[in-house]
mmCIF file of C-alpha atoms in Angstrom:
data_model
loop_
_atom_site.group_PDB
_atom_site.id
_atom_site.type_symbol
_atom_site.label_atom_id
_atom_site.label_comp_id
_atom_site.label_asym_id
_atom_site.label_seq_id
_atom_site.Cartn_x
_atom_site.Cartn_y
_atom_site.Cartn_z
ATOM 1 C CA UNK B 1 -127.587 19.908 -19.889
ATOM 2 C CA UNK B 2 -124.293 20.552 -18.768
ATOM 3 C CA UNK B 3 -121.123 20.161 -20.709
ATOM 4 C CA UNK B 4 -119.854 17.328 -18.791
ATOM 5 C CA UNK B 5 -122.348 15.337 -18.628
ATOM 6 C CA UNK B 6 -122.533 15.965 -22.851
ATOM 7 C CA UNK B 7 -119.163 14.542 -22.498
ATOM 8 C CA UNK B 8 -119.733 11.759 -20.318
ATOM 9 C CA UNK B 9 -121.949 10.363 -23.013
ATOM 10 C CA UNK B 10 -120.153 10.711 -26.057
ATOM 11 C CA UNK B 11 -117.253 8.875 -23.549
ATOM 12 C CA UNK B 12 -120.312 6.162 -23.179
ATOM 13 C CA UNK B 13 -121.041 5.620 -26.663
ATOM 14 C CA UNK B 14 -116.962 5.593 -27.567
ATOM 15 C CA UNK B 15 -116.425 2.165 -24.719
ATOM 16 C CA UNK B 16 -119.582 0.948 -26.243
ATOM 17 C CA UNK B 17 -117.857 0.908 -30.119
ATOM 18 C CA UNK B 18 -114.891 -1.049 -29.019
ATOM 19 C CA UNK B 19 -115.444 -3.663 -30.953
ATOM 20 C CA UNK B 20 -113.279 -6.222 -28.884
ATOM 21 C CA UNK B 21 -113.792 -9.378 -30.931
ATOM 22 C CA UNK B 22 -112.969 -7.646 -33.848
ATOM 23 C CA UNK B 23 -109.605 -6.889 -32.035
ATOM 24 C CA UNK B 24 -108.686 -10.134 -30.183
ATOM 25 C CA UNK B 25 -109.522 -12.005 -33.864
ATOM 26 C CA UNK B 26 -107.215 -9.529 -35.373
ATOM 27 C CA UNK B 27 -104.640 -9.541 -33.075
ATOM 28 C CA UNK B 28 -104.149 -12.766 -31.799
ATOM 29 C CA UNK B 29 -105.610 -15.216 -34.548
ATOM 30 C CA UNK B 30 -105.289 -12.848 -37.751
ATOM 31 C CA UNK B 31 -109.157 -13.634 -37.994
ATOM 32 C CA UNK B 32 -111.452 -11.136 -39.032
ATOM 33 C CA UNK B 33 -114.350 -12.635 -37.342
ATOM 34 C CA UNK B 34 -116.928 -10.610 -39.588
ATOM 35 C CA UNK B 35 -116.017 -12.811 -42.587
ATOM 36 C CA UNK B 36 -116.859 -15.782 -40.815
ATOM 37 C CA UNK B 37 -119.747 -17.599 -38.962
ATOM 38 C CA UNK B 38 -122.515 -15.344 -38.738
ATOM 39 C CA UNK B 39 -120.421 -12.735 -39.283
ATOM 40 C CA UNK B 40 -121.012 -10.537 -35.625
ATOM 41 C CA UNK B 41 -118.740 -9.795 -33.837
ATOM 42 C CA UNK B 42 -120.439 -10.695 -30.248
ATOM 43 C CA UNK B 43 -119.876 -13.318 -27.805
ATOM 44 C CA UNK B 44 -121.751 -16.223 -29.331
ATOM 45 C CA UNK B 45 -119.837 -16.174 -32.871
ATOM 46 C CA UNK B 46 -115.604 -15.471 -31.092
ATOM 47 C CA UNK B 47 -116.913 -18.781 -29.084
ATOM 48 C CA UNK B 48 -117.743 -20.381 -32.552
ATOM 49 C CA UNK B 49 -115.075 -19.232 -34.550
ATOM 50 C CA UNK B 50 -112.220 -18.488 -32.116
ATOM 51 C CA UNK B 51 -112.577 -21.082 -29.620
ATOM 52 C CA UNK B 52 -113.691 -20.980 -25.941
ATOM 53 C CA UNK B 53 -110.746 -18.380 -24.247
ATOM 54 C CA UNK B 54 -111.456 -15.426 -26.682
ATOM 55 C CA UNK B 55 -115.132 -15.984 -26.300
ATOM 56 C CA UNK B 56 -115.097 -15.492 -22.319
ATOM 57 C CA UNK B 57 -112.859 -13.282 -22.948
ATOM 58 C CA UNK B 58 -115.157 -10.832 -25.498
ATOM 59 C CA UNK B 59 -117.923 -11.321 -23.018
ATOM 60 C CA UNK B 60 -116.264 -10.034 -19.741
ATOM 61 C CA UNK B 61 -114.852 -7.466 -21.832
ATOM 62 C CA UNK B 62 -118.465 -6.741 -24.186
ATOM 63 C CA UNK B 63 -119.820 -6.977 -20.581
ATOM 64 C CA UNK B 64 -117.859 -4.311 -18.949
ATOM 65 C CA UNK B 65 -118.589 -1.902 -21.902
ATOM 66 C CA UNK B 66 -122.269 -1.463 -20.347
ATOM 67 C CA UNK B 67 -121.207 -1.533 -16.490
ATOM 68 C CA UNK B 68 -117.923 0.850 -16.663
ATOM 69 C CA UNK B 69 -119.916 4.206 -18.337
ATOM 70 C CA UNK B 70 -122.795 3.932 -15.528
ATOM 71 C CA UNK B 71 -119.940 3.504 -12.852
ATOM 72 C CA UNK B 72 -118.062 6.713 -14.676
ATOM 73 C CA UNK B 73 -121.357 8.573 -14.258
ATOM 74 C CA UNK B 74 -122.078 7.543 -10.892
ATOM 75 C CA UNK B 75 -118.658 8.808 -9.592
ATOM 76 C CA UNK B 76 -119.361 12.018 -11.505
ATOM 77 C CA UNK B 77 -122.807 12.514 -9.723
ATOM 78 C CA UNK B 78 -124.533 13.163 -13.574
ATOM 79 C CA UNK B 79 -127.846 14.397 -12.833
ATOM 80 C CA UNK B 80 -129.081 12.311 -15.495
ATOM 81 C CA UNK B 81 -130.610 8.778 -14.603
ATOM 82 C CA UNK B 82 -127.412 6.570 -14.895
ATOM 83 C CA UNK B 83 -128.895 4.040 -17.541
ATOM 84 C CA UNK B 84 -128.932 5.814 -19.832
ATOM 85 C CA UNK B 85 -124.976 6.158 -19.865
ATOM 86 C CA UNK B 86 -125.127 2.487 -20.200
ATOM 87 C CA UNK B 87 -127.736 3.093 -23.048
ATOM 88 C CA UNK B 88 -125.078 4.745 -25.075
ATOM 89 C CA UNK B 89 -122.932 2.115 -24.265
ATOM 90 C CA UNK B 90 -125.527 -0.551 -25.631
ATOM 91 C CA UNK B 91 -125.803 1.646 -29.154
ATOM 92 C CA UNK B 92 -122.090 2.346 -29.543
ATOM 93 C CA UNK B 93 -122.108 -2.048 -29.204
ATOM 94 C CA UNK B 94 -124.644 -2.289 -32.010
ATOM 95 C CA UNK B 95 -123.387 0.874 -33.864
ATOM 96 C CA UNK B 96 -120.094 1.486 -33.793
ATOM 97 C CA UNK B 97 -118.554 4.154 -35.413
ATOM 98 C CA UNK B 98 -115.189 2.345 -35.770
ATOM 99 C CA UNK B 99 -117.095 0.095 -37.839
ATOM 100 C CA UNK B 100 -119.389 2.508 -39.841
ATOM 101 C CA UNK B 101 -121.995 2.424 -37.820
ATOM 102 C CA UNK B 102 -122.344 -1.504 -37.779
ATOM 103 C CA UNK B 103 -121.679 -3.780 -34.472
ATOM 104 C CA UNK B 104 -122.803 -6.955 -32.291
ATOM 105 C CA UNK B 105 -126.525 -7.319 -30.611
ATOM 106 C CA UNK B 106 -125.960 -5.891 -27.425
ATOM 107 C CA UNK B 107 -127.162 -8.894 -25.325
ATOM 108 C CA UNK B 108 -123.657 -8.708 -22.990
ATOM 109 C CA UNK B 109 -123.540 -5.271 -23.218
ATOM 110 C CA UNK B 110 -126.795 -4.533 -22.074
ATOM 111 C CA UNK B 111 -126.354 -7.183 -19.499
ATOM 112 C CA UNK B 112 -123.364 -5.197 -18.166
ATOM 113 C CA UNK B 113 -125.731 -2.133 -17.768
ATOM 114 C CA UNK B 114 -128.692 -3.918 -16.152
ATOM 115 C CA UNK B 115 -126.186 -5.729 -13.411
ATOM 116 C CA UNK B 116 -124.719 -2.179 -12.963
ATOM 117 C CA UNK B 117 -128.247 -0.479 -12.342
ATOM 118 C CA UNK B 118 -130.071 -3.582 -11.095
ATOM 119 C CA UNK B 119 -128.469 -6.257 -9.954
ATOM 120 C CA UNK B 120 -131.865 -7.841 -8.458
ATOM 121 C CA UNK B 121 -133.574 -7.607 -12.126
ATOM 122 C CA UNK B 122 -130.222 -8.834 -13.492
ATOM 123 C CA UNK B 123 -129.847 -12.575 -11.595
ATOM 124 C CA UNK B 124 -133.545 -12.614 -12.684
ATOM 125 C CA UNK B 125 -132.765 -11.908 -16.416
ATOM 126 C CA UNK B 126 -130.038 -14.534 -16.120
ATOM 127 C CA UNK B 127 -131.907 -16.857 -14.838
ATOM 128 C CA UNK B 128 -134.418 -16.863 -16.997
ATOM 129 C CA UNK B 129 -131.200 -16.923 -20.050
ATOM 130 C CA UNK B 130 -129.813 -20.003 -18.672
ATOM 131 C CA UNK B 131 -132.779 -21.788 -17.907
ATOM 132 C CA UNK B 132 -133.746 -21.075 -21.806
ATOM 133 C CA UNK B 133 -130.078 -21.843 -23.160
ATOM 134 C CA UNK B 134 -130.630 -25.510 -21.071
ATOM 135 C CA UNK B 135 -134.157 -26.421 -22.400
ATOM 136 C CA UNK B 136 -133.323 -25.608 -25.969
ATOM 137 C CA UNK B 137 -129.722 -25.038 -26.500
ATOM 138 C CA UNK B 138 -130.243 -21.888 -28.451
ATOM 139 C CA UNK B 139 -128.401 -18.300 -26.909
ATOM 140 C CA UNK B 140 -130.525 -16.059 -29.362
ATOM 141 C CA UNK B 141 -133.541 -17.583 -27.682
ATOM 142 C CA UNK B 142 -132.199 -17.237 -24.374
ATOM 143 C CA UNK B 143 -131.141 -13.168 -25.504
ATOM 144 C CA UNK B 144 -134.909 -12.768 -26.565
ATOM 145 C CA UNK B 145 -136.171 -13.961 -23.489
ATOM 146 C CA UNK B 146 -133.548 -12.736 -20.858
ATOM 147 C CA UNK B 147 -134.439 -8.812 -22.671
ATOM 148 C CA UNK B 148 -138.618 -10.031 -22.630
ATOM 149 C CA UNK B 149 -138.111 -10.370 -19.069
ATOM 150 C CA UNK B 150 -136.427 -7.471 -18.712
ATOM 151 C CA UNK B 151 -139.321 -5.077 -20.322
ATOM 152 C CA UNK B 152 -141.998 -6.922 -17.971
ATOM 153 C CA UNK B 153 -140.129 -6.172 -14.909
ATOM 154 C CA UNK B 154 -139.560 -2.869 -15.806
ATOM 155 C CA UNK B 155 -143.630 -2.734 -15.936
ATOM 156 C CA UNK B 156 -143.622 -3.541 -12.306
ATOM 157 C CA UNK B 157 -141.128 -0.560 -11.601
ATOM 158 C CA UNK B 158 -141.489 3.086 -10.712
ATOM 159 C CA UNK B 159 -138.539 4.133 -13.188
ATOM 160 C CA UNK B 160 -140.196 5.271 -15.817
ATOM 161 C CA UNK B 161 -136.400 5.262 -17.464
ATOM 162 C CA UNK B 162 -136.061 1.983 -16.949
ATOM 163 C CA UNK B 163 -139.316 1.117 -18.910
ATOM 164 C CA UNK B 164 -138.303 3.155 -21.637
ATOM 165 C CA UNK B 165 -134.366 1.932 -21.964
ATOM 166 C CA UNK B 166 -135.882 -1.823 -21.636
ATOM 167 C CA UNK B 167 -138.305 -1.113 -24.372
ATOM 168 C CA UNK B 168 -135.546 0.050 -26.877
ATOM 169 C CA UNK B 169 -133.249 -2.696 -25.734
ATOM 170 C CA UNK B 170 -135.747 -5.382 -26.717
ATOM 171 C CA UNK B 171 -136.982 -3.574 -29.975
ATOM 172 C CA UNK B 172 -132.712 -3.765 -30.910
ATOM 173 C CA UNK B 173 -132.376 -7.004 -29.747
ATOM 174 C CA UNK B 174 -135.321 -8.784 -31.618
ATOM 175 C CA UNK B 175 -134.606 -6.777 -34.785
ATOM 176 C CA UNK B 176 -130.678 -7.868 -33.955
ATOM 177 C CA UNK B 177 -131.888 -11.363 -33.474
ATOM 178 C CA UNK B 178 -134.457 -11.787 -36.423
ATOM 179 C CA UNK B 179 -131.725 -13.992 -38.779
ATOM 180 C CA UNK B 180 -131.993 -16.105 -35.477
ATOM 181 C CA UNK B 181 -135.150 -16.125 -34.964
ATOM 182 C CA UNK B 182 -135.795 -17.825 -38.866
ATOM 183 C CA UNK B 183 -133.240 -20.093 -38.399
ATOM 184 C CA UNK B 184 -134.560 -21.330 -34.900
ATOM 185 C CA UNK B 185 -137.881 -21.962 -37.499
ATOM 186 C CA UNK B 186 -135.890 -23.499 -40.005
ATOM 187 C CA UNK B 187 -134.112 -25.613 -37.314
ATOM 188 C CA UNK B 188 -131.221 -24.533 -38.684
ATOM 189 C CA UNK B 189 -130.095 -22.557 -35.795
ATOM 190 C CA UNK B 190 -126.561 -23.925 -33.988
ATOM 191 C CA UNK B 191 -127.222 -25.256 -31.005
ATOM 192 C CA UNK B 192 -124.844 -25.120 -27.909
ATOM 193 C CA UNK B 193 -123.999 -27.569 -25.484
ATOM 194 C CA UNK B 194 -122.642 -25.786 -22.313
ATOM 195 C CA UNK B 195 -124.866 -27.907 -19.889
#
């Protein structure tokens, strides 16, 4: 493997550990947004705790983290498949090394690497999120089954990269998600009300 390409992921990983809504809470609302709410520092919680603005904001910019590393990799014509630049992304997300090796769930940063790689399987995946976050108001359940759908598409595919990167996105995202997933049990879970 060539030096550059080497480089090109570490440069993946690095985007992927900005850990933006630890920055715009710190910045703008002298919030650490790890000491409250559930205590990540994704989308759903800067929505929660810092209010509507920051939490679009996190999510274009938690989404970008996954598209911008496959775009860098595409202009540098890698030889590697260009997921898995994303990939890095997605684990520099959940563990960052600006915050020893802890992070979010990668659910928009993931997203940002499937729209960049697939945009079919992407409208598909949101679909299927929204259509979940409408019936029962939850966005971990609507995480779990936008990445579900995801690793049965993949099944249909040729990319045998693809099937592998879904896998590991899904095995992160339930293990990311199990908290939720008790809570949903418990009905104890916040529910949203976007629709």
């Amino acid at each position: 493997m060539e030096f550059s390409t080497i480089a090109l992921l570490i440069l993946s990983y690095l985007i992927g550990s900005i850990p933006f809504a630890l920055i715009i809470g710190k910045i703008f609302f002298d919030i650490d947004i790890r000491n409250h709410g559930s205590g990540n520092i994704g989308t759903t919680n800067t929505f929660r705790i810092l209010g509507k603005k920051a939490g679009i904001i996190v999510l274009i910019l938690d989404f970008l983290k996954g598209m911008i590393p496959v775009y860098i990799a595409m202009l540098a014509n890698t030889e590697l498949p260009l997921i898995l630049f994303g990939l890095c992304a997605a684990l520099g997300h959940v563990y960052s090394i600006f915050l020893k090796f802890k992070g979010g769930k990668a659910v928009a940063t993931g997203a940002g690497v499937i729209l960049a790689v697939q945009p079919l399987i992407f409208l598909i995946l949101l679909t299927a999120f929204l259509i979940t976050l409408y019936i029962f108001k939850y966005v971990s359940l609507g995480s779990i089954v936008g990445v579900t759908t995801l690793f049965i598409l993949s099944l249909f595919t040729d990319d045998l990269t693809l099937k592998l990167v879904s896998l590991l996105l899904l095995i992160i995202i339930i293990y990311k998600h199990l908290p939720n997933i008790k809570r949903i049990m418990n009905k104890t879970e916040p529910k949203v009300k976007l629709f």
